mmCIF file of C-alpha atoms in Angstrom:
data_model
loop_
_atom_site.group_PDB
_atom_site.id
_atom_site.type_symbol
_atom_site.label_atom_id
_atom_site.label_comp_id
_atom_site.label_asym_id
_atom_site.label_seq_id
_atom_site.Cartn_x
_atom_site.Cartn_y
_atom_site.Cartn_z
ATOM 1 C CA MET K 98 -11.572 12.157 28.145
ATOM 2 C CA SER K 99 -11.310 15.698 29.477
ATOM 3 C CA GLU K 100 -12.111 18.566 27.176
ATOM 4 C CA ALA K 101 -8.654 18.849 25.634
ATOM 5 C CA GLY K 102 -7.086 15.663 26.957
ATOM 6 C CA SER K 103 -4.707 17.533 29.230
ATOM 7 C CA GLY K 104 -2.641 15.169 31.356
ATOM 8 C CA ARG K 105 -3.144 12.206 29.030
ATOM 9 C CA THR K 106 -0.545 10.578 26.801
ATOM 10 C CA VAL K 107 -1.049 9.108 23.346
ATOM 11 C CA VAL K 108 1.844 7.021 22.046
ATOM 12 C CA VAL K 109 2.074 6.434 18.311
ATOM 13 C CA ALA K 110 4.262 3.465 17.365
ATOM 14 C CA GLY K 111 5.544 3.791 13.799
ATOM 15 C CA GLY K 112 7.524 6.094 11.571
ATOM 16 C CA GLY K 113 5.565 6.428 8.342
ATOM 17 C CA LEU K 114 2.698 8.417 6.895
ATOM 18 C CA ALA K 115 0.055 6.872 9.166
ATOM 19 C CA ALA K 116 2.047 7.683 12.308
ATOM 20 C CA ALA K 117 2.745 11.292 11.339
ATOM 21 C CA LYS K 118 -0.854 11.862 10.251
ATOM 22 C CA THR K 119 -2.120 10.456 13.553
ATOM 23 C CA ALA K 120 -0.060 13.001 15.480
ATOM 24 C CA GLU K 121 -1.288 15.756 13.142
ATOM 25 C CA ALA K 122 -4.921 14.694 13.524
ATOM 26 C CA LEU K 123 -4.698 14.616 17.316
ATOM 27 C CA ARG K 124 -3.472 18.199 17.411
ATOM 28 C CA GLY K 125 -6.023 19.168 14.777
ATOM 29 C CA GLU K 126 -8.775 17.813 17.058
ATOM 30 C CA GLY K 127 -7.532 20.048 19.862
ATOM 31 C CA PHE K 128 -5.754 17.414 21.937
ATOM 32 C CA GLU K 129 -3.457 19.185 24.393
ATOM 33 C CA GLY K 130 -1.993 16.160 26.114
ATOM 34 C CA SER K 131 1.340 14.481 25.379
ATOM 35 C CA ILE K 132 2.022 12.854 22.012
ATOM 36 C CA VAL K 133 4.989 10.514 21.763
ATOM 37 C CA LEU K 134 5.850 9.237 18.282
ATOM 38 C CA VAL K 135 8.297 6.321 18.267
ATOM 39 C CA GLY K 136 9.853 5.298 14.954
ATOM 40 C CA ALA K 137 12.297 2.514 14.148
ATOM 41 C CA GLU K 138 14.055 4.481 11.407
ATOM 42 C CA ALA K 139 16.409 7.292 12.362
ATOM 43 C CA ILE K 140 14.735 9.799 10.023
ATOM 44 C CA VAL K 141 11.491 11.755 10.230
ATOM 45 C CA PRO K 142 8.363 9.990 8.930
ATOM 46 C CA TYR K 143 8.065 9.902 5.158
ATOM 47 C CA GLU K 144 5.713 8.654 2.447
ATOM 48 C CA ARG K 145 6.545 5.499 0.483
ATOM 49 C CA PRO K 146 4.701 5.595 -2.884
ATOM 50 C CA ALA K 147 7.450 7.569 -4.611
ATOM 51 C CA LEU K 148 10.032 4.938 -3.629
ATOM 52 C CA SER K 149 8.892 2.833 -6.595
ATOM 53 C CA LYS K 150 7.835 5.811 -8.728
ATOM 54 C CA GLY K 151 9.349 9.293 -8.953
ATOM 55 C CA TYR K 152 12.073 8.892 -6.343
ATOM 56 C CA LEU K 153 13.279 5.638 -7.879
ATOM 57 C CA GLN K 154 13.397 7.320 -11.271
ATOM 58 C CA GLY K 155 15.188 10.369 -9.904
ATOM 59 C CA SER K 156 12.401 12.848 -10.661
ATOM 60 C CA ALA K 157 11.337 13.447 -7.038
ATOM 61 C CA GLU K 158 13.502 15.228 -4.477
ATOM 62 C CA ARG K 159 14.279 13.570 -1.164
ATOM 63 C CA ALA K 160 12.604 16.335 0.854
ATOM 64 C CA SER K 161 9.353 15.781 -1.014
ATOM 65 C CA LEU K 162 8.945 12.401 0.705
ATOM 66 C CA ASP K 163 8.752 13.800 4.245
ATOM 67 C CA VAL K 164 5.262 14.026 5.685
ATOM 68 C CA HIS K 165 6.238 17.116 7.691
ATOM 69 C CA PRO K 166 9.437 19.156 7.930
ATOM 70 C CA ALA K 167 11.632 18.123 10.833
ATOM 71 C CA ASP K 168 10.749 21.212 12.891
ATOM 72 C CA TRP K 169 7.003 20.534 12.626
ATOM 73 C CA TYR K 170 7.163 17.977 15.436
ATOM 74 C CA ALA K 171 8.732 20.355 17.950
ATOM 75 C CA ASP K 172 6.468 23.171 16.826
ATOM 76 C CA ASN K 173 3.457 20.959 17.558
ATOM 77 C CA ALA K 174 4.799 19.536 20.816
ATOM 78 C CA VAL K 175 5.226 16.027 19.428
ATOM 79 C CA ASP K 176 7.905 14.085 21.308
ATOM 80 C CA LEU K 177 9.672 12.476 18.355
ATOM 81 C CA ARG K 178 11.803 9.461 19.269
ATOM 82 C CA LEU K 179 13.568 8.004 16.254
ATOM 83 C CA GLY K 180 15.911 5.092 15.705
ATOM 84 C CA ALA K 181 14.520 2.941 18.520
ATOM 85 C CA ALA K 182 11.848 0.441 17.518
ATOM 86 C CA VAL K 183 9.137 -0.621 19.920
ATOM 87 C CA THR K 184 10.104 -4.108 21.070
ATOM 88 C CA ALA K 185 7.400 -4.943 23.622
ATOM 89 C CA LEU K 186 3.827 -3.976 24.401
ATOM 90 C CA ASP K 187 2.318 -4.376 27.857
ATOM 91 C CA VAL K 188 -1.423 -3.788 27.403
ATOM 92 C CA ALA K 189 -2.203 -4.490 31.062
ATOM 93 C CA GLY K 190 0.368 -1.947 32.202
ATOM 94 C CA HIS K 191 -0.404 0.478 29.369
ATOM 95 C CA ALA K 192 3.262 0.730 28.415
ATOM 96 C CA ILE K 193 5.675 0.130 25.552
ATOM 97 C CA THR K 194 9.350 -0.734 25.673
ATOM 98 C CA THR K 195 11.806 0.316 22.961
ATOM 99 C CA ALA K 196 15.030 -1.238 21.732
ATOM 100 C CA ASP K 197 17.090 1.111 23.908
ATOM 101 C CA GLY K 198 15.326 -0.181 27.031
ATOM 102 C CA ASP K 199 13.112 2.845 27.559
ATOM 103 C CA ARG K 200 9.637 2.162 28.955
ATOM 104 C CA THR K 201 6.908 4.694 28.185
ATOM 105 C CA ARG K 202 3.428 4.645 29.623
ATOM 106 C CA TYR K 203 0.377 5.590 27.570
ATOM 107 C CA ASP K 204 -3.317 6.168 28.006
ATOM 108 C CA THR K 205 -3.973 5.350 24.363
ATOM 109 C CA LEU K 206 -1.621 3.579 21.962
ATOM 110 C CA VAL K 207 -1.888 3.828 18.183
ATOM 111 C CA LEU K 208 -0.062 1.067 16.335
ATOM 112 C CA ALA K 209 1.192 2.259 12.948
ATOM 113 C CA THR K 210 4.070 -0.165 12.488
ATOM 114 C CA GLY K 211 3.204 -0.904 8.858
ATOM 115 C CA SER K 212 4.584 -3.849 6.963
ATOM 116 C CA ARG K 213 7.828 -5.236 5.589
ATOM 117 C CA ALA K 214 8.803 -6.621 2.219
ATOM 118 C CA ARG K 215 8.333 -10.367 1.893
ATOM 119 C CA ARG K 216 11.491 -12.356 1.208
ATOM 120 C CA LEU K 217 11.958 -15.299 -1.113
ATOM 121 C CA ASP K 218 12.233 -18.530 0.820
ATOM 122 C CA LEU K 219 14.682 -20.305 -1.459
ATOM 123 C CA PRO K 220 18.425 -20.759 -1.989
ATOM 124 C CA GLY K 221 20.334 -17.613 -2.860
ATOM 125 C CA ALA K 222 17.588 -15.237 -1.741
ATOM 126 C CA ASP K 223 20.092 -13.128 0.198
ATOM 127 C CA ALA K 224 22.787 -13.030 -2.486
ATOM 128 C CA ALA K 225 24.503 -9.764 -3.294
ATOM 129 C CA GLY K 226 22.569 -7.928 -5.959
ATOM 130 C CA VAL K 227 19.165 -9.057 -4.675
ATOM 131 C CA HIS K 228 17.085 -6.002 -3.781
ATOM 132 C CA HIS K 229 13.842 -5.376 -1.900
ATOM 133 C CA LEU K 230 11.986 -2.104 -1.982
ATOM 134 C CA ARG K 231 10.504 -0.922 1.277
ATOM 135 C CA ASP K 232 12.418 2.057 2.657
ATOM 136 C CA VAL K 233 14.214 5.072 1.294
ATOM 137 C CA GLY K 234 17.604 3.385 1.504
ATOM 138 C CA ASP K 235 16.288 0.456 -0.561
ATOM 139 C CA SER K 236 15.097 2.895 -3.239
ATOM 140 C CA GLU K 237 18.415 4.743 -3.346
ATOM 141 C CA ARG K 238 20.461 1.546 -3.650
ATOM 142 C CA LEU K 239 18.192 0.217 -6.370
ATOM 143 C CA ARG K 240 18.266 3.489 -8.300
ATOM 144 C CA ALA K 241 22.067 3.373 -8.316
ATOM 145 C CA ALA K 242 21.949 -0.188 -9.667
ATOM 146 C CA LEU K 243 19.537 0.568 -12.539
ATOM 147 C CA ARG K 244 22.119 1.495 -15.149
ATOM 148 C CA PRO K 245 21.842 1.432 -18.956
ATOM 149 C CA GLY K 246 22.346 -2.111 -20.180
ATOM 150 C CA ALA K 247 21.967 -3.717 -16.749
ATOM 151 C CA ARG K 248 20.183 -7.063 -16.794
ATOM 152 C CA VAL K 249 17.325 -6.747 -14.311
ATOM 153 C CA VAL K 250 15.107 -9.618 -13.189
ATOM 154 C CA VAL K 251 12.019 -8.564 -11.259
ATOM 155 C CA VAL K 252 10.411 -11.374 -9.255
ATOM 156 C CA GLY K 253 6.721 -10.599 -8.835
ATOM 157 C CA GLY K 254 4.263 -8.874 -11.147
ATOM 158 C CA GLY K 255 2.338 -6.823 -8.574
ATOM 159 C CA TRP K 256 2.317 -3.038 -8.256
ATOM 160 C CA ILE K 257 5.829 -2.750 -6.829
ATOM 161 C CA GLY K 258 7.241 -5.187 -9.373
ATOM 162 C CA LEU K 259 5.676 -3.484 -12.378
ATOM 163 C CA GLU K 260 6.513 0.033 -11.204
ATOM 164 C CA THR K 261 10.095 -1.057 -10.646
ATOM 165 C CA ALA K 262 10.173 -2.680 -14.069
ATOM 166 C CA ALA K 263 8.982 0.570 -15.645
ATOM 167 C CA ALA K 264 11.644 2.541 -13.788
ATOM 168 C CA ALA K 265 14.323 0.072 -14.886
ATOM 169 C CA VAL K 266 13.297 0.286 -18.549
ATOM 170 C CA THR K 267 13.271 4.075 -18.302
ATOM 171 C CA ALA K 268 16.832 3.879 -16.960
ATOM 172 C CA GLY K 269 17.887 1.842 -20.015
ATOM 173 C CA ALA K 270 18.062 -1.578 -18.387
ATOM 174 C CA GLN K 271 17.064 -4.905 -19.919
ATOM 175 C CA VAL K 272 14.147 -6.149 -17.865
ATOM 176 C CA THR K 273 12.546 -9.523 -17.268
ATOM 177 C CA VAL K 274 9.529 -9.876 -14.979
ATOM 178 C CA VAL K 275 8.782 -13.304 -13.504
ATOM 179 C CA GLU K 276 5.225 -13.839 -12.251
ATOM 180 C CA VAL K 277 3.867 -17.146 -10.966
ATOM 181 C CA ALA K 278 0.275 -16.290 -11.977
ATOM 182 C CA GLU K 279 -0.941 -16.370 -15.564
ATOM 183 C CA LEU K 280 -0.885 -12.550 -15.752
ATOM 184 C CA PRO K 281 0.515 -9.730 -13.625
ATOM 185 C CA LEU K 282 -2.086 -8.163 -11.324
ATOM 186 C CA VAL K 283 -4.661 -10.828 -12.167
ATOM 187 C CA ARG K 284 -5.393 -11.396 -8.479
ATOM 188 C CA VAL K 285 -6.318 -7.723 -8.122
ATOM 189 C CA LEU K 286 -7.906 -6.741 -11.429
ATOM 190 C CA GLY K 287 -9.049 -9.982 -13.060
ATOM 191 C CA PRO K 288 -7.729 -11.198 -16.415
ATOM 192 C CA GLU K 289 -9.377 -8.651 -18.729
ATOM 193 C CA VAL K 290 -7.738 -5.573 -17.223
ATOM 194 C CA ALA K 291 -4.598 -7.381 -16.050
ATOM 195 C CA ARG K 292 -3.919 -8.059 -19.727
ATOM 196 C CA VAL K 293 -3.746 -4.292 -20.330
ATOM 197 C CA PHE K 294 -0.741 -4.058 -18.028
ATOM 198 C CA ALA K 295 0.889 -7.144 -19.517
ATOM 199 C CA ASP K 296 0.556 -5.687 -23.019
ATOM 200 C CA LEU K 297 1.877 -2.310 -21.833
ATOM 201 C CA HIS K 298 5.087 -3.815 -20.460
ATOM 202 C CA ARG K 299 5.652 -6.055 -23.435
ATOM 203 C CA ALA K 300 5.212 -3.026 -25.727
ATOM 204 C CA HIS K 301 8.072 -1.380 -23.834
ATOM 205 C CA GLY K 302 10.390 -4.363 -24.250
ATOM 206 C CA VAL K 303 9.848 -6.107 -20.927
ATOM 207 C CA ASP K 304 10.337 -9.868 -21.166
ATOM 208 C CA LEU K 305 7.285 -10.995 -19.213
ATOM 209 C CA ARG K 306 7.449 -14.612 -17.990
ATOM 210 C CA CYS K 307 4.107 -15.706 -16.495
ATOM 211 C CA GLY K 308 2.977 -18.978 -15.002
ATOM 212 C CA VAL K 309 6.429 -19.830 -13.688
ATOM 213 C CA GLY K 310 8.183 -19.457 -10.360
ATOM 214 C CA VAL K 311 11.784 -18.997 -9.206
ATOM 215 C CA ARG K 312 13.731 -22.067 -8.113
ATOM 216 C CA ASP K 313 16.872 -20.389 -6.807
ATOM 217 C CA VAL K 314 19.352 -17.559 -7.211
ATOM 218 C CA VAL K 315 22.975 -18.529 -7.802
ATOM 219 C CA ALA K 316 25.648 -15.945 -7.101
ATOM 220 C CA GLY K 317 27.953 -15.181 -9.992
ATOM 221 C CA ASP K 318 31.718 -15.343 -9.779
ATOM 222 C CA SER K 319 33.623 -12.371 -8.439
ATOM 223 C CA GLY K 320 34.770 -11.419 -11.912
ATOM 224 C CA GLU K 321 31.299 -10.822 -13.348
ATOM 225 C CA GLY K 322 29.494 -10.049 -10.102
ATOM 226 C CA ALA K 323 26.184 -11.150 -11.627
ATOM 227 C CA ASN K 324 23.669 -13.651 -10.387
ATOM 228 C CA VAL K 325 21.738 -16.306 -12.262
ATOM 229 C CA VAL K 326 18.043 -16.717 -11.516
ATOM 230 C CA HIS K 327 16.820 -20.248 -12.192
ATOM 231 C CA LEU K 328 13.131 -20.687 -12.928
ATOM 232 C CA ASP K 329 10.977 -23.728 -12.291
ATOM 233 C CA ASP K 330 10.842 -24.505 -16.006
ATOM 234 C CA GLY K 331 14.642 -24.823 -16.196
ATOM 235 C CA THR K 332 15.310 -21.359 -17.658
ATOM 236 C CA ALA K 333 18.443 -19.595 -16.418
ATOM 237 C CA LEU K 334 18.279 -15.773 -16.391
ATOM 238 C CA PRO K 335 21.562 -13.862 -15.932
ATOM 239 C CA ALA K 336 20.930 -10.882 -13.698
ATOM 240 C CA ASP K 337 23.056 -7.954 -12.645
ATOM 241 C CA VAL K 338 20.119 -6.844 -10.491
ATOM 242 C CA VAL K 339 17.378 -8.969 -8.926
ATOM 243 C CA VAL K 340 14.364 -7.162 -7.466
ATOM 244 C CA VAL K 341 11.979 -9.116 -5.252
ATOM 245 C CA GLY K 342 8.464 -7.660 -5.262
ATOM 246 C CA ILE K 343 6.242 -10.408 -3.890
ATOM 247 C CA GLY K 344 4.159 -8.377 -1.476
ATOM 248 C CA ALA K 345 4.416 -7.230 2.099
ATOM 249 C CA ALA K 346 3.865 -8.829 5.497
ATOM 250 C CA PRO K 347 2.240 -6.784 8.285
ATOM 251 C CA ASN K 348 4.382 -6.178 11.340
ATOM 252 C CA VAL K 349 2.068 -7.907 13.807
ATOM 253 C CA GLU K 350 4.637 -9.208 16.266
ATOM 254 C CA LEU K 351 3.991 -6.601 18.971
ATOM 255 C CA ALA K 352 0.259 -7.136 18.799
ATOM 256 C CA ARG K 353 0.567 -10.915 18.648
ATOM 257 C CA ASP K 354 2.838 -11.096 21.677
ATOM 258 C CA ALA K 355 0.497 -8.791 23.574
ATOM 259 C CA GLY K 356 -2.460 -11.071 22.856
ATOM 260 C CA LEU K 357 -4.360 -8.762 20.522
ATOM 261 C CA GLU K 358 -6.661 -10.383 17.973
ATOM 262 C CA LEU K 359 -5.084 -10.935 14.562
ATOM 263 C CA GLY K 360 -6.686 -11.275 11.146
ATOM 264 C CA GLY K 361 -6.727 -14.519 9.240
ATOM 265 C CA ARG K 362 -5.674 -15.441 5.714
ATOM 266 C CA ASP K 363 -8.868 -13.965 4.277
ATOM 267 C CA THR K 364 -7.820 -10.493 5.393
ATOM 268 C CA GLY K 365 -4.131 -10.864 4.589
ATOM 269 C CA GLY K 366 -3.245 -11.010 8.260
ATOM 270 C CA GLY K 367 -2.869 -7.790 10.211
ATOM 271 C CA VAL K 368 -4.316 -6.664 13.511
ATOM 272 C CA CYS K 369 -8.107 -6.817 13.758
ATOM 273 C CA VAL K 370 -9.786 -3.479 14.348
ATOM 274 C CA ASP K 371 -13.401 -2.377 14.252
ATOM 275 C CA GLU K 372 -14.765 0.477 12.158
ATOM 276 C CA HIS K 373 -13.493 2.886 14.809
ATOM 277 C CA LEU K 374 -9.986 1.398 14.356
ATOM 278 C CA ARG K 375 -9.980 0.007 17.902
ATOM 279 C CA THR K 376 -8.242 -3.351 18.438
ATOM 280 C CA SER K 377 -9.439 -6.090 20.777
ATOM 281 C CA HIS K 378 -8.062 -3.915 23.613
ATOM 282 C CA PRO K 379 -10.060 -0.672 23.954
ATOM 283 C CA ASP K 380 -6.999 1.505 24.577
ATOM 284 C CA VAL K 381 -5.023 0.232 21.576
ATOM 285 C CA LEU K 382 -5.829 1.357 18.033
ATOM 286 C CA ALA K 383 -4.210 0.383 14.729
ATOM 287 C CA VAL K 384 -3.970 2.230 11.409
ATOM 288 C CA GLY K 385 -2.410 1.853 7.961
ATOM 289 C CA ASP K 386 -0.915 -1.328 6.491
ATOM 290 C CA LEU K 387 -1.199 -3.053 9.850
ATOM 291 C CA ALA K 388 -4.937 -2.705 10.289
ATOM 292 C CA ALA K 389 -7.331 -5.468 9.248
ATOM 293 C CA ALA K 390 -10.315 -3.179 9.556
ATOM 294 C CA TRP K 391 -14.021 -3.860 9.525
ATOM 295 C CA ASN K 392 -15.406 -1.764 6.681
ATOM 296 C CA PRO K 393 -19.146 -1.013 7.069
ATOM 297 C CA LEU K 394 -19.448 -0.138 3.376
ATOM 298 C CA LEU K 395 -18.155 -3.561 2.307
ATOM 299 C CA GLY K 396 -19.594 -5.508 5.210
ATOM 300 C CA ARG K 397 -16.320 -7.330 5.765
ATOM 301 C CA ARG K 398 -12.851 -6.965 7.229
ATOM 302 C CA ILE K 399 -10.029 -6.032 4.856
ATOM 303 C CA ARG K 400 -6.387 -5.043 5.140
ATOM 304 C CA VAL K 401 -5.206 -2.563 2.497
ATOM 305 C CA GLU K 402 -1.538 -1.789 1.840
ATOM 306 C CA HIS K 403 -2.090 1.516 0.072
ATOM 307 C CA TRP K 404 -1.248 5.140 0.696
ATOM 308 C CA ALA K 405 -4.860 6.297 1.032
ATOM 309 C CA ASN K 406 -5.477 4.203 4.171
ATOM 310 C CA ALA K 407 -2.355 5.572 5.822
ATOM 311 C CA LEU K 408 -3.460 9.081 4.855
ATOM 312 C CA ASN K 409 -7.120 8.892 5.905
ATOM 313 C CA GLN K 410 -7.441 6.403 8.750
ATOM 314 C CA PRO K 411 -5.505 8.566 11.265
ATOM 315 C CA ALA K 412 -8.291 11.179 11.395
ATOM 316 C CA VAL K 413 -10.708 8.465 12.551
ATOM 317 C CA ALA K 414 -8.174 7.012 14.995
ATOM 318 C CA ALA K 415 -7.576 10.434 16.531
ATOM 319 C CA ARG K 416 -11.279 11.017 17.060
ATOM 320 C CA THR K 417 -11.701 7.533 18.519
ATOM 321 C CA ALA K 418 -8.788 8.178 20.888
ATOM 322 C CA LEU K 419 -10.478 11.386 22.014
ATOM 323 C CA GLY K 420 -13.865 9.763 22.525
ATOM 324 C CA VAL K 421 -15.451 11.473 19.520
ATOM 325 C CA PRO K 422 -17.757 9.263 17.402
ATOM 326 C CA ALA K 423 -16.093 8.325 14.105
ATOM 327 C CA SER K 424 -15.904 5.345 11.781
ATOM 328 C CA TYR K 425 -13.821 4.454 8.744
ATOM 329 C CA ASP K 426 -15.949 3.424 5.794
ATOM 330 C CA ARG K 427 -14.015 4.711 2.796
ATOM 331 C CA PRO K 428 -13.603 2.354 -0.142
ATOM 332 C CA PRO K 429 -9.970 1.458 -0.849
ATOM 333 C CA TYR K 430 -8.141 3.751 -3.272
ATOM 334 C CA PHE K 431 -4.782 3.419 -5.003
ATOM 335 C CA TYR K 432 -2.978 4.676 -8.053
ATOM 336 C CA THR K 433 -0.041 3.850 -10.279
ATOM 337 C CA ASP K 434 2.076 5.431 -12.983
ATOM 338 C CA GLN K 435 3.848 3.115 -15.428
ATOM 339 C CA PHE K 436 5.344 4.419 -18.660
ATOM 340 C CA GLU K 437 2.605 6.502 -20.314
ATOM 341 C CA LEU K 438 -0.171 4.829 -18.298
ATOM 342 C CA GLY K 439 -1.619 6.507 -15.253
ATOM 343 C CA MET K 440 -4.558 5.113 -13.358
ATOM 344 C CA GLU K 441 -6.625 5.417 -10.198
ATOM 345 C CA PHE K 442 -8.647 2.581 -8.648
ATOM 346 C CA THR K 443 -11.503 2.951 -6.175
ATOM 347 C CA GLY K 444 -13.348 0.146 -4.401
ATOM 348 C CA TRP K 445 -12.828 -3.536 -3.716
ATOM 349 C CA PHE K 446 -13.848 -6.833 -5.292
ATOM 350 C CA ASP K 447 -12.615 -10.402 -5.314
ATOM 351 C CA PRO K 448 -11.571 -11.473 -8.841
ATOM 352 C CA THR K 449 -11.957 -15.127 -7.876
ATOM 353 C CA GLN K 450 -15.678 -14.629 -7.318
ATOM 354 C CA PRO K 451 -18.318 -13.893 -10.018
ATOM 355 C CA TYR K 452 -18.375 -10.346 -11.384
ATOM 356 C CA ASP K 453 -19.258 -8.454 -14.543
ATOM 357 C CA LEU K 454 -16.821 -6.052 -16.193
ATOM 358 C CA VAL K 455 -18.151 -2.989 -18.009
ATOM 359 C CA VAL K 456 -15.750 -0.765 -19.928
ATOM 360 C CA ARG K 457 -16.283 2.821 -21.031
ATOM 361 C CA GLY K 458 -13.663 3.465 -23.700
ATOM 362 C CA ASP K 459 -11.115 1.109 -25.217
ATOM 363 C CA LEU K 460 -8.877 -1.309 -23.333
ATOM 364 C CA ASP K 461 -6.449 -1.572 -26.257
ATOM 365 C CA SER K 462 -5.923 2.196 -26.435
ATOM 366 C CA ARG K 463 -5.307 2.297 -22.649
ATOM 367 C CA GLU K 464 -7.788 5.117 -22.225
ATOM 368 C CA PHE K 465 -10.897 3.909 -20.436
ATOM 369 C CA VAL K 466 -12.941 3.612 -17.279
ATOM 370 C CA ALA K 467 -13.607 0.091 -16.033
ATOM 371 C CA PHE K 468 -16.427 -0.886 -13.680
ATOM 372 C CA TRP K 469 -16.587 -4.164 -11.772
ATOM 373 C CA LEU K 470 -20.138 -5.146 -10.873
ATOM 374 C CA VAL K 471 -20.922 -7.748 -8.218
ATOM 375 C CA GLU K 472 -24.567 -8.809 -8.266
ATOM 376 C CA GLY K 473 -25.291 -5.633 -10.200
ATOM 377 C CA VAL K 474 -23.653 -3.304 -7.667
ATOM 378 C CA VAL K 475 -20.660 -1.175 -8.729
ATOM 379 C CA ALA K 476 -18.073 -2.654 -6.356
ATOM 380 C CA ALA K 477 -15.003 -1.020 -7.915
ATOM 381 C CA ALA K 478 -14.033 1.324 -10.713
ATOM 382 C CA MET K 479 -10.764 2.339 -12.337
ATOM 383 C CA ASN K 480 -9.918 5.259 -14.588
ATOM 384 C CA VAL K 481 -6.946 4.771 -16.941
ATOM 385 C CA ASN K 482 -5.607 7.899 -18.643
ATOM 386 C CA VAL K 483 -9.008 9.500 -18.069
ATOM 387 C CA TRP K 484 -8.830 12.285 -15.509
ATOM 388 C CA ASP K 485 -11.062 14.348 -13.219
ATOM 389 C CA VAL K 486 -13.487 11.476 -12.684
ATOM 390 C CA THR K 487 -12.167 9.881 -9.481
ATOM 391 C CA GLU K 488 -14.536 11.791 -7.226
ATOM 392 C CA HIS K 489 -17.519 10.609 -9.262
ATOM 393 C CA LEU K 490 -16.267 7.019 -9.234
ATOM 394 C CA GLY K 491 -15.815 7.168 -5.480
ATOM 395 C CA LEU K 492 -19.378 8.398 -5.015
ATOM 396 C CA LEU K 493 -20.629 5.663 -7.333
ATOM 397 C CA VAL K 494 -18.861 2.957 -5.332
ATOM 398 C CA ARG K 495 -19.898 4.402 -1.967
ATOM 399 C CA SER K 496 -23.538 4.635 -3.023
ATOM 400 C CA ARG K 497 -23.626 0.891 -3.826
ATOM 401 C CA ALA K 498 -25.357 1.954 -7.032
ATOM 402 C CA THR K 499 -26.881 -0.464 -9.559
ATOM 403 C CA PRO K 500 -26.930 1.547 -12.813
ATOM 404 C CA PRO K 501 -27.645 -0.232 -16.095
ATOM 405 C CA ALA K 502 -24.482 -1.562 -17.713
ATOM 406 C CA ALA K 503 -25.392 0.311 -20.903
ATOM 407 C CA HIS K 504 -25.278 3.622 -19.001
ATOM 408 C CA LEU K 505 -21.913 2.805 -17.477
ATOM 409 C CA ALA K 506 -20.459 2.031 -20.895
ATOM 410 C CA ASP K 507 -21.980 5.046 -22.656
ATOM 411 C CA PRO K 508 -19.686 8.112 -22.667
ATOM 412 C CA ALA K 509 -22.748 10.277 -23.351
ATOM 413 C CA VAL K 510 -24.054 9.492 -19.843
ATOM 414 C CA ALA K 511 -22.296 11.738 -17.322
ATOM 415 C CA LEU K 512 -20.543 9.875 -14.528
ATOM 416 C CA ALA K 513 -21.706 12.586 -12.150
ATOM 417 C CA ASP K 514 -25.325 11.736 -12.977
ATOM 418 C CA LEU K 515 -24.688 8.032 -12.361
ATOM 419 C CA ALA K 516 -23.067 8.826 -9.031
ATOM 420 C CA GLU K 517 -26.095 10.849 -7.996
ATOM 421 C CA GLY K 518 -28.409 7.985 -8.893
#
């Protein structure tokens, strides 16, 4: 690529954090060519974490969600095209087509089309009063429905489900969470730490139903306007509000139809990219929720649906697009706030495979640091209501350190010293 990329066009397909940060990173790297950002939503790119946290609870202002003010795009010569999703990708012709029929040619394409909320595949899944939480409109409609005394059934005990449950309780609703696994979050944290979250919600009055699925949703009569959620065990749960939080599906259709390599079940789907975030076509990159990326630190391909990937991968994608050596090897990072519990998690491990858990602090008091060791290596760590340690935990995970378990558990041993080896 020429010194500043003059005369070249980078198209960014997507309207979220990853898309906006890609445009920002390109300009930050000195790219002087054309940047076209195409988003399906008719509003400027915004961040999504607050949709199930502060914005859902009414404590975050709408403007705080936007990645950049609306005038930033014009000020930085970003051609912002909103409200027209990309509907076709021609990798041979280096062009995209949008829903309004426009065809735009690119030299490099960055796919940042994210993911969508998974739907229940059962009778009544589309009944009135059934909510999903993926965009700002979803959050606003759900916030309006979370009234004092409302009967809320949350289907799914993952991060979105539990954060929504906490918001509903805070709003004065009566909340039931239905989770098919034996504990919420057990597939992410393992049973020992998952139990902390189960106990937290039960302590706040959440009726937590585990080990059972949903059979159907039956619409109530027009007089009551409420639904009934039937569970597999025969239980009938009246519900003024039903929230479905059963995960997200990557928007791979463009890539699939264009013949790009896709990830398998072991990665959670997505579009396969290397550590430089390049897909199976050298002029097409992918970032954010969509990317099933090879992570050199982990020695495997993973797809991560968390804010940190959308925030940090674009800098690598921009450098790759400009021909500057760069690779993405950060460990996954995510956070949550539920009731009085705040936590940050760094790293990755598979709870279905052997691991050792070491805890510094007390699980029952919900003030601790947890370490997951795989073959003696600190694969992941999580701080719960313990602050100013995330940087040290990140260094510990990145270093693939093997400190003695006794040192990890001992509060007298500084985490900074462990991170430095």
